[in-house]
Each structure stands twice: as structure tokens, then as C-alpha cells.
Amino acid sequence: MDYVRGCAVPVGVALTVGWAAAADAPVHPDAATTAWMIGQAKAWAEQACGGKWVISDLLAEDFRGTSPKGMRYGKPSGEPEPDPKTQWSTDCRLDEAEVRYFSADVAVMYGAESKTVALPDGKQERRCLVWTDTWLRRTGKWQVIAVQDNRVECVAR
């Protein structure tokens, strides 16, 4: 009886440790995929300054986002018609982005971006956003399935 109990513990511990190690094993992405994802995040940030529209292909059909004000939104139906009266932001930047892979098909990107907007009184204001994007690879294509955006105080640079 003691022998069985004694053997069961090391085997159980070995299986548990082995499973935990496999579950926590880092996924080593290919550098090109990571660079592409960060490039897409940069392009998305630059859209506020009139940059190329990228989110039609970037966002999955079942995408859901949460705005800084807590509103939920889905994927836009398409690129908006250009309006010459649109007041674009200026100095749109991707300030940082880090991609962490959780499996070969799931990644989370943590980032920050900023832009300058014109206020109604003519003054300029720097606005900063931190966000988390969840990426999923389906049939070989990486797309964003969810985002959470949060407006924060800008740190002086």
C-alpha cells in the first residue's frame, strides 16, 4: 500500500509538472509575422491622420471592440467615403507594441499610440491611448478578433 502511494505521487507530480511546463512553454513566432502585425498596428494608428484604410482586412468578420468610453462596436462595413471637410488628427504615432503568442494561432498585442487633435477653440491637444488586441489565425490568415482601448494621460517625452 505504501509502495503504491509512494509511486503514484512521483508519477502524478511528473505528469503535472510536465503538463504545466508544456502549457507555459513559450511559442516562438516567426519574426516576419511579428513585424507584419506591428506594421498593421502602426498603419491602423495612422488612419486617424488620414492614412491608408487597413482595418477592412485586418479585422475578422466576428470582431468586437470596446472603445475608451466603454461602447462595444463591430467591424465597420467598409471604408468610409472621403469627406474634404474631415479634420484629421496630426502626428499619429504607434508609440509601442509588443506581441505575445499563446499558441501557434493565438496572439495578444499590447500597445500604445498617440495623436494631436485640434480642439474647438483652436488649441492643440495630445491624446494617448493604450490598448490590447487579440489576434487569431484562421485558415492561415491572422486577423484581430477583439480590442480593448483605454485613453490615458500622455507622458511627456
XYZ file of C-alpha atoms in Angstrom:
157
model
C 0.000 0.000 0.000
C 2.758 2.449 0.913
C 4.650 1.446 -2.193
C 1.687 2.187 -4.469
C 1.073 5.515 -2.790
C 4.782 6.323 -2.968
C 4.948 5.542 -6.678
C 1.725 7.345 -7.507
C 2.952 10.647 -6.113
C 6.113 10.911 -8.205
C 4.283 9.820 -11.363
C 1.451 12.272 -10.664
C 3.910 15.049 -9.890
C 5.909 14.268 -13.023
C 2.770 14.374 -15.172
C 1.575 17.597 -13.571
C 4.954 19.290 -13.906
C 5.321 18.044 -17.470
C 1.864 19.311 -18.425
C 2.431 22.684 -16.738
C 5.790 23.078 -18.448
C 4.221 22.289 -21.837
C 1.338 24.707 -21.187
C 3.749 27.503 -20.251
C 6.289 26.743 -22.965
C 6.910 29.906 -24.979
C 5.704 29.874 -28.540
C 8.468 31.134 -30.781
C 6.850 33.120 -33.568
C 8.481 33.871 -36.821
C 9.941 37.378 -36.775
C 8.287 38.288 -40.078
C 4.803 37.670 -38.645
C 5.525 39.798 -35.594
C 6.933 42.623 -37.752
C 3.880 42.423 -40.035
C 1.478 42.610 -37.048
C 3.293 45.638 -35.627
C 3.257 47.245 -39.086
C -0.512 46.742 -39.231
C -0.923 48.329 -35.797
C 1.141 51.300 -36.989
C -0.990 51.664 -40.118
C -4.167 51.442 -38.029
C -2.897 54.231 -35.735
C -2.040 56.360 -38.781
C -5.608 56.108 -40.126
C -6.578 58.924 -37.713
C -4.207 61.189 -39.653
C -5.747 60.284 -42.994
C -3.516 57.251 -43.539
C -4.397 54.247 -45.682
C -7.523 52.359 -44.578
C -6.320 48.952 -43.329
C -8.933 47.633 -40.948
C -11.254 46.053 -43.527
C -8.776 43.199 -43.995
C -7.273 43.392 -40.522
C -10.476 42.850 -38.533
C -12.235 39.472 -38.559
C -15.904 39.328 -39.561
C -16.825 38.428 -35.952
C -14.630 41.211 -34.498
C -15.781 43.034 -31.336
C -14.148 46.099 -29.867
C -14.556 48.175 -26.726
C -13.973 51.912 -27.086
C -12.325 54.105 -24.425
C -15.854 55.168 -23.366
C -16.927 51.556 -22.875
C -19.071 51.267 -26.003
C -18.989 47.976 -27.899
C -18.621 48.038 -31.662
C -18.228 45.629 -34.527
C -16.270 45.624 -37.748
C -17.043 48.628 -39.953
C -18.941 47.668 -43.091
C -16.336 49.252 -45.334
C -14.066 52.191 -45.921
C -15.877 55.492 -45.370
C -16.237 57.892 -48.268
C -13.578 60.613 -48.122
C -15.011 63.905 -46.891
C -12.949 67.025 -47.692
C -14.329 68.689 -44.528
C -12.869 65.952 -42.305
C -10.465 67.393 -39.767
C -7.760 64.775 -39.450
C -5.560 64.418 -36.421
C -1.864 65.133 -36.831
C 1.319 63.447 -35.646
C -0.302 59.998 -35.321
C 2.195 57.522 -33.856
C 2.431 53.971 -32.720
C 4.432 54.584 -29.553
C 4.976 50.955 -28.577
C 3.788 47.466 -29.416
C 4.614 44.063 -28.005
C 3.270 40.793 -29.377
C 2.924 37.755 -27.148
C 1.987 34.405 -28.679
C -0.107 31.966 -26.670
C -0.226 29.257 -29.319
C 0.596 28.903 -32.977
C -2.758 30.535 -33.770
C -3.409 32.993 -30.899
C -1.526 36.179 -30.087
C -2.140 39.275 -27.992
C -0.620 42.632 -28.849
C -0.172 45.234 -26.116
C 0.368 48.739 -27.420
C 0.187 52.481 -27.075
C -0.417 55.201 -29.624
C -0.839 58.943 -29.667
C -2.056 61.760 -31.889
C -2.633 65.508 -31.809
C -6.175 66.812 -32.270
C -7.475 70.301 -32.887
C -9.869 71.499 -30.199
C -12.882 73.720 -30.961
C -11.039 76.745 -29.501
C -8.202 76.237 -31.995
C -5.729 74.836 -29.481
C -3.984 71.507 -29.998
C -4.209 68.574 -27.590
C -2.102 65.428 -27.493
C -4.217 62.296 -26.907
C -2.830 58.943 -25.841
C -4.346 55.504 -25.978
C -3.218 52.162 -24.591
C -4.808 49.045 -25.977
C -4.871 45.286 -26.121
C -5.633 43.491 -29.385
C -6.385 39.774 -29.614
C -5.249 38.103 -32.836
C -6.366 34.745 -34.197
C -5.011 32.847 -37.182
C -7.770 31.121 -39.147
C -7.046 29.203 -42.330
C -3.556 30.677 -42.362
C -4.667 34.333 -42.056
C -4.006 36.449 -38.942
C -6.839 38.825 -38.010
C -7.853 40.884 -34.990
C -10.883 39.399 -33.238
C -11.126 41.753 -30.235
C -9.706 45.033 -28.932
C -9.902 46.968 -25.674
C -8.926 50.658 -25.871
C -8.229 52.958 -22.934
C -7.449 56.665 -23.102
C -4.700 57.682 -20.690
C -2.797 60.798 -19.722
C 0.070 61.396 -22.104
C 3.536 61.104 -20.616
C 5.883 63.952 -21.534
C 8.602 62.754 -23.895
